[in-house]
GROMACS .gro file of C-alpha atoms in nm:
model
  293
    1MET     CA    1   1.266  -2.227   1.206
    2GLU     CA    2   1.067  -2.152   1.518
    3LEU     CA    3   0.814  -1.824   1.564
    4ARG     CA    4   0.961  -1.788   1.936
    5VAL     CA    5   1.357  -1.760   1.711
    6LEU     CA    6   1.152  -1.470   1.431
    7ASN     CA    7   0.977  -1.255   1.725
    8TYR     CA    8   1.425  -1.301   1.909
    9TYR     CA    9   1.577  -1.162   1.623
   10LEU     CA   10   1.319  -0.874   1.526
   11THR     CA   11   1.374  -0.798   1.865
   12VAL     CA   12   1.745  -0.745   1.835
   13ALA     CA   13   1.713  -0.588   1.469
   14ARG     CA   14   1.444  -0.363   1.668
   15GLU     CA   15   1.629  -0.278   2.006
   16GLY     CA   16   1.967  -0.237   1.831
   17SER     CA   17   2.173  -0.462   2.127
   18ILE     CA   18   2.129  -0.839   2.219
   19THR     CA   19   2.149  -0.735   2.645
   20LYS     CA   20   1.844  -0.498   2.568
   21ALA     CA   21   1.652  -0.779   2.365
   22ALA     CA   22   1.747  -1.023   2.622
   23GLU     CA   23   1.582  -0.768   2.884
   24VAL     CA   24   1.299  -0.695   2.674
   25LEU     CA   25   1.274  -1.071   2.641
   26HIS     CA   26   1.374  -1.172   2.980
   27VAL     CA   27   1.570  -1.484   2.847
   28SER     CA   28   1.920  -1.496   2.944
   29GLN     CA   29   2.218  -1.297   2.735
   30PRO     CA   30   2.419  -1.638   2.683
   31ASN     CA   31   2.071  -1.753   2.584
   32LEU     CA   32   1.944  -1.544   2.255
   33SER     CA   33   2.264  -1.535   2.180
   34ARG     CA   34   2.356  -1.872   2.078
   35GLN     CA   35   1.983  -1.923   1.965
   36LEU     CA   36   2.095  -1.620   1.712
   37LYS     CA   37   2.426  -1.833   1.606
   38GLN     CA   38   2.237  -2.052   1.581
   39LEU     CA   39   1.970  -1.888   1.315
   40GLU     CA   40   2.264  -1.802   1.071
   41GLU     CA   41   2.380  -2.099   1.086
   42GLU     CA   42   2.055  -2.223   0.983
   43LEU     CA   43   2.056  -1.991   0.692
   44GLY     CA   44   2.379  -2.042   0.535
   45THR     CA   45   2.515  -1.611   0.649
   46ILE     CA   46   2.575  -1.351   0.899
   47LEU     CA   47   2.270  -1.137   1.038
   48PHE     CA   48   2.490  -0.920   1.258
   49PHE     CA   49   2.788  -0.660   1.240
   50ARG     CA   50   2.858  -0.677   1.604
   51GLY     CA   51   2.982  -0.383   1.789
   52THR     CA   52   3.112  -0.370   2.092
   53LYS     CA   53   2.797  -0.143   2.172
   54LYS     CA   54   2.508  -0.215   1.940
   55ILE     CA   55   2.437  -0.458   1.664
   56THR     CA   56   2.430  -0.365   1.252
   57LEU     CA   57   2.258  -0.553   1.040
   58THR     CA   58   2.396  -0.702   0.701
   59ASN     CA   59   2.182  -0.702   0.413
   60ASP     CA   60   2.156  -0.996   0.449
   61GLY     CA   61   2.036  -0.922   0.792
   62ILE     CA   62   1.820  -0.639   0.620
   63LEU     CA   63   1.633  -0.947   0.401
   64PHE     CA   64   1.577  -1.168   0.668
   65GLN     CA   65   1.402  -0.835   0.931
   66GLN     CA   66   1.119  -0.817   0.579
   67ARG     CA   67   1.059  -1.167   0.565
   68ALA     CA   68   0.998  -1.278   0.973
   69ASN     CA   69   0.765  -0.950   1.030
   70GLU     CA   70   0.586  -1.034   0.707
   71ILE     CA   71   0.569  -1.428   0.817
   72ILE     CA   72   0.460  -1.306   1.171
   73SER     CA   73   0.178  -1.094   1.050
   74LEU     CA   74   0.085  -1.392   0.808
   75VAL     CA   75   0.067  -1.623   1.121
   76SER     CA   76  -0.124  -1.418   1.301
   77LYS     CA   77  -0.390  -1.368   1.062
   78THR     CA   78  -0.457  -1.656   1.033
   79THR     CA   79  -0.476  -1.647   1.385
   80ASN     CA   80  -0.771  -1.443   1.411
   81GLU     CA   81  -0.897  -1.591   1.156
   82PHE     CA   82  -1.008  -1.923   1.287
   83THR     CA   83  -1.008  -1.805   1.604
   84GLN     CA   84  -1.291  -1.573   1.492
   85GLN     CA   85  -1.449  -1.828   1.304
   86LYS     CA   86  -1.589  -1.976   1.597
   87GLU     CA   87  -1.754  -1.641   1.735
   88SER     CA   88  -2.083  -1.516   1.607
   89LEU     CA   89  -2.051  -1.363   1.251
   90ALA     CA   90  -1.684  -1.145   1.338
   91GLY     CA   91  -1.335  -1.184   1.236
   92THR     CA   92  -1.086  -0.899   1.058
   93ILE     CA   93  -1.141  -0.795   0.691
   94SER     CA   94  -0.836  -0.679   0.556
   95ILE     CA   95  -0.784  -0.438   0.282
   96GLY     CA   96  -0.560  -0.259   0.062
   97CYS     CA   97  -0.698   0.096  -0.082
   98VAL     CA   98  -0.547   0.334  -0.335
   99GLU     CA   99  -0.615   0.707  -0.229
  100SER     CA  100  -0.866   0.832  -0.500
  101VAL     CA  101  -1.241   0.833  -0.455
  102ALA     CA  102  -1.304   0.496  -0.372
  103SER     CA  103  -1.112   0.589  -0.030
  104ARG     CA  104  -1.517   0.776   0.087
  105MET     CA  105  -1.666   0.513  -0.100
  106LEU     CA  106  -1.495   0.322   0.089
  107SER     CA  107  -1.574   0.361   0.429
  108LYS     CA  108  -1.938   0.404   0.367
  109VAL     CA  109  -1.978   0.046   0.224
  110LEU     CA  110  -1.781   0.018   0.596
  111ARG     CA  111  -2.027   0.166   0.814
  112ASP     CA  112  -2.283  -0.031   0.588
  113PHE     CA  113  -2.135  -0.357   0.673
  114SER     CA  114  -2.049  -0.206   0.966
  115GLU     CA  115  -2.472  -0.193   1.100
  116ARG     CA  116  -2.535  -0.531   0.963
  117TYR     CA  117  -2.235  -0.733   1.116
  118PRO     CA  118  -2.107  -0.516   1.492
  119LEU     CA  119  -1.853  -0.757   1.532
  120VAL     CA  120  -1.633  -0.759   1.155
  121ARG     CA  121  -1.327  -0.547   1.216
  122TYR     CA  122  -1.124  -0.426   0.888
  123ASP     CA  123  -0.808  -0.328   0.898
  124LEU     CA  124  -0.692  -0.080   0.622
  125TYR     CA  125  -0.364   0.010   0.437
  126SER     CA  126  -0.323   0.242   0.194
  127ALA     CA  127  -0.073   0.289  -0.062
  128ASP     CA  128  -0.031   0.251  -0.446
  129GLY     CA  129  -0.181  -0.010  -0.656
  130ASP     CA  130   0.192  -0.220  -0.669
  131ASP     CA  131   0.196  -0.276  -0.319
  132ILE     CA  132  -0.186  -0.376  -0.248
  133ARG     CA  133  -0.078  -0.654  -0.520
  134GLU     CA  134   0.230  -0.719  -0.406
  135LYS     CA  135  -0.025  -0.736   0.027
  136LEU     CA  136  -0.222  -0.968  -0.242
  137ASP     CA  137  -0.001  -1.221  -0.363
  138LYS     CA  138   0.164  -1.272  -0.064
  139GLY     CA  139  -0.156  -1.361   0.165
  140LEU     CA  140  -0.085  -1.011   0.353
  141ILE     CA  141  -0.468  -0.869   0.231
  142ASP     CA  142  -0.750  -0.979   0.194
  143VAL     CA  143  -0.916  -0.764  -0.108
  144GLY     CA  144  -0.765  -0.465  -0.305
  145ILE     CA  145  -1.006  -0.168  -0.434
  146LEU     CA  146  -0.725  -0.008  -0.730
  147LEU     CA  147  -0.719   0.240  -1.025
  148GLU     CA  148  -0.724   0.092  -1.385
  149PRO     CA  149  -0.507  -0.004  -1.616
  150ILE     CA  150  -0.383  -0.320  -1.352
  151GLU     CA  151  -0.312  -0.698  -1.522
  152THR     CA  152  -0.591  -0.840  -1.349
  153SER     CA  153  -0.466  -1.239  -1.426
  154LYS     CA  154  -0.366  -1.321  -1.110
  155TYR     CA  155  -0.733  -1.144  -0.947
  156ASN     CA  156  -1.085  -1.197  -0.948
  157TYR     CA  157  -1.184  -0.876  -0.942
  158ILE     CA  158  -1.522  -0.646  -0.998
  159ARG     CA  159  -1.514  -0.364  -1.194
  160LEU     CA  160  -1.673  -0.050  -0.966
  161PRO     CA  161  -1.838   0.259  -1.118
  162TYR     CA  162  -1.643   0.560  -0.975
  163LEU     CA  163  -1.438   0.780  -1.201
  164GLU     CA  164  -1.152   0.948  -1.171
  165LYS     CA  165  -1.021   1.216  -1.406
  166TRP     CA  166  -0.591   1.338  -1.393
  167GLY     CA  167  -0.424   1.608  -1.393
  168VAL     CA  168  -0.199   1.818  -1.227
  169VAL     CA  169  -0.120   1.887  -0.820
  170MET     CA  170  -0.001   2.305  -0.803
  171ARG     CA  171   0.065   2.567  -0.628
  172ARG     CA  172  -0.252   2.806  -0.596
  173ASP     CA  173   0.031   3.090  -0.615
  174ASP     CA  174   0.073   2.983  -0.960
  175PRO     CA  175  -0.018   3.131  -1.310
  176LEU     CA  176  -0.151   2.815  -1.480
  177ALA     CA  177  -0.318   2.772  -1.148
  178LEU     CA  178  -0.637   2.997  -1.299
  179ARG     CA  179  -0.692   2.739  -1.600
  180GLU     CA  180  -1.034   2.509  -1.571
  181THR     CA  181  -0.798   2.274  -1.739
  182ILE     CA  182  -0.412   2.241  -1.915
  183GLY     CA  183  -0.356   2.074  -2.191
  184LEU     CA  184  -0.126   1.837  -2.221
  185GLU     CA  185   0.088   1.902  -2.478
  186GLU     CA  186   0.185   2.219  -2.160
  187VAL     CA  187   0.219   1.975  -1.909
  188SER     CA  188   0.443   1.780  -2.124
  189ARG     CA  189   0.692   2.095  -2.094
  190LEU     CA  190   0.667   2.107  -1.712
  191PRO     CA  191   0.957   1.974  -1.437
  192LEU     CA  192   0.700   1.675  -1.349
  193ILE     CA  193   0.643   1.403  -1.021
  194PRO     CA  194   0.461   1.144  -1.165
  195PRO     CA  195   0.259   0.856  -0.941
  196ARG     CA  196   0.569   0.571  -0.970
  197ARG     CA  197   0.431   0.254  -1.058
  198MET     CA  198   0.566   0.226  -1.418
  199ILE     CA  199   0.254   0.085  -1.564
  200VAL     CA  200   0.092   0.445  -1.491
  201LYS     CA  201   0.410   0.584  -1.633
  202ASN     CA  202   0.442   0.397  -1.959
  203GLU     CA  203   0.033   0.569  -1.979
  204ILE     CA  204   0.116   0.883  -1.941
  205SER     CA  205   0.425   0.935  -2.151
  206ASN     CA  206   0.161   0.740  -2.406
  207TRP     CA  207  -0.095   1.052  -2.307
  208PHE     CA  208   0.121   1.311  -2.410
  209GLY     CA  209   0.273   1.124  -2.744
  210THR     CA  210   0.600   1.112  -2.584
  211THR     CA  211   0.896   0.866  -2.421
  212GLU     CA  212   0.950   0.884  -2.027
  213GLU     CA  213   1.255   0.963  -2.101
  214GLU     CA  214   1.198   1.290  -2.330
  215LEU     CA  215   0.979   1.443  -2.013
  216GLN     CA  216   1.142   1.606  -1.728
  217ILE     CA  217   1.076   1.428  -1.465
  218VAL     CA  218   1.215   1.525  -1.107
  219ALA     CA  219   1.071   1.271  -0.891
  220THR     CA  220   0.858   0.971  -0.830
  221HIS     CA  221   0.493   0.954  -0.586
  222ASN     CA  222   0.382   0.693  -0.472
  223LEU     CA  223   0.153   0.845  -0.242
  224LEU     CA  224   0.071   1.222  -0.287
  225THR     CA  225   0.136   1.369   0.047
  226ASN     CA  226   0.493   1.402   0.051
  227ALA     CA  227   0.450   1.527  -0.352
  228SER     CA  228   0.239   1.813  -0.273
  229LEU     CA  229   0.551   1.928  -0.018
  230LEU     CA  230   0.733   1.904  -0.270
  231VAL     CA  231   0.502   2.073  -0.532
  232GLU     CA  232   0.465   2.373  -0.197
  233GLU     CA  233   0.834   2.408  -0.251
  234LYS     CA  234   0.795   2.444  -0.627
  235LEU     CA  235   1.043   2.166  -0.725
  236GLY     CA  236   0.728   2.034  -0.996
  237TYR     CA  237   0.376   1.936  -1.108
  238ALA     CA  238   0.243   1.608  -0.908
  239ILE     CA  239   0.009   1.438  -1.131
  240CYS     CA  240  -0.234   1.245  -0.967
  241VAL     CA  241  -0.635   1.132  -0.966
  242GLU     CA  242  -0.799   1.397  -0.821
  243GLY     CA  243  -0.950   1.183  -0.550
  244ALA     CA  244  -0.570   1.206  -0.433
  245HIS     CA  245  -0.575   1.549  -0.371
  246GLU     CA  246  -0.891   1.623  -0.207
  247ILE     CA  247  -0.810   1.351   0.063
  248ARG     CA  248  -0.448   1.468   0.050
  249GLY     CA  249  -0.432   1.853  -0.025
  250SER     CA  250  -0.319   2.057   0.145
  251ARG     CA  251  -0.476   2.453   0.100
  252ASN     CA  252  -0.132   2.610  -0.091
  253THR     CA  253  -0.220   2.441  -0.309
  254CYS     CA  254  -0.488   2.329  -0.620
  255PHE     CA  255  -0.573   1.994  -0.935
  256ILE     CA  256  -0.548   2.078  -1.275
  257PRO     CA  257  -0.760   1.814  -1.523
  258PHE     CA  258  -0.603   1.709  -1.812
  259ALA     CA  259  -0.717   1.826  -2.156
  260PRO     CA  260  -0.845   1.640  -2.340
  261ILE     CA  261  -1.003   1.487  -2.041
  262ARG     CA  262  -0.815   1.134  -1.891
  263THR     CA  263  -0.955   0.935  -1.714
  264THR     CA  264  -0.937   0.601  -1.506
  265GLY     CA  265  -1.195   0.339  -1.357
  266HIS     CA  266  -1.151   0.134  -1.022
  267VAL     CA  267  -1.142  -0.232  -0.998
  268PHE     CA  268  -1.206  -0.445  -0.640
  269ALA     CA  269  -0.977  -0.746  -0.675
  270TRP     CA  270  -0.900  -0.994  -0.451
  271ARG     CA  271  -0.661  -1.327  -0.525
  272LYS     CA  272  -0.820  -1.645  -0.750
  273SER     CA  273  -0.813  -1.928  -0.557
  274GLN     CA  274  -0.772  -1.726  -0.214
  275ILE     CA  275  -0.977  -1.875   0.097
  276PHE     CA  276  -1.106  -1.610   0.348
  277ASN     CA  277  -1.302  -1.645   0.609
  278SER     CA  278  -1.683  -1.628   0.619
  279ALA     CA  279  -1.671  -1.222   0.657
  280THR     CA  280  -1.406  -1.210   0.469
  281GLU     CA  281  -1.736  -1.455   0.188
  282LEU     CA  282  -1.992  -1.192   0.293
  283PHE     CA  283  -1.765  -0.866   0.267
  284ILE     CA  284  -1.701  -0.942  -0.143
  285GLN     CA  285  -2.060  -1.044  -0.210
  286PHE     CA  286  -2.201  -0.736  -0.057
  287ILE     CA  287  -1.981  -0.545  -0.283
  288ARG     CA  288  -2.116  -0.761  -0.560
  289ASP     CA  289  -2.472  -0.672  -0.440
  290ASN     CA  290  -2.443  -0.297  -0.351
  291LYS     CA  291  -2.214  -0.163  -0.658
  292LYS     CA  292  -2.396   0.149  -0.859
  293ALA     CA  293  -2.429   0.176  -1.190
   0.00000   0.00000   0.00000
């Protein structure tokens, strides 16, 4: 399976037409059709439903599209690393970061690191912990900043001295918005929009002294943006950390911390046995040397 054929496939999937894809790729339509047919034979499956004017992806085709994108991304990342090693300290550091108070910390760290190494570039990825760990495991990002709790057996990590308060996001005109804190028992009776991560949902259920099934969960979220919109439409109360609301919150919502206070820490993690370019190695050491207790 050649990278050229993967690019052909992704172009056809994007354009929805072999004719249009052939024009974009500057290849003949018969040649492109033949390459796709050979790809299907190699994989032993059908990737497209071929209509008269438009093609659509089969379920296997959608899965292969995802894998092809990951392969192309990883090859591009690897090529850049080897190319940039030939220059004075340069390179690209790919970083995943949850939305929390650590986001502001990261921006300051990158500013300081860039002053020392101005040729280094950064590829930033915002997501929840599950998405970031998946990217770490596949080698698609180098390092990640994650909220605890997190399974750390597969990773090297540095515990960061930044704590986040948990609480609920609600409309500013909600009667509960006048509170300085809100009790866990009271929250457990509200329609809730918690984070989607199973390990976090389990911990929240433990705080409430109940099970997830007993809670009134109307939706879950991985990042707070869409959850805040649901809050504005009075569909429920979003559970998150305070820093996420500071970054993503709107003028129409506010954050009220839990009582008793519930906090969580951060870790800066990377996959064990991972080999990095020089820029990433230095960045990890920079984090280790400059974290403040």
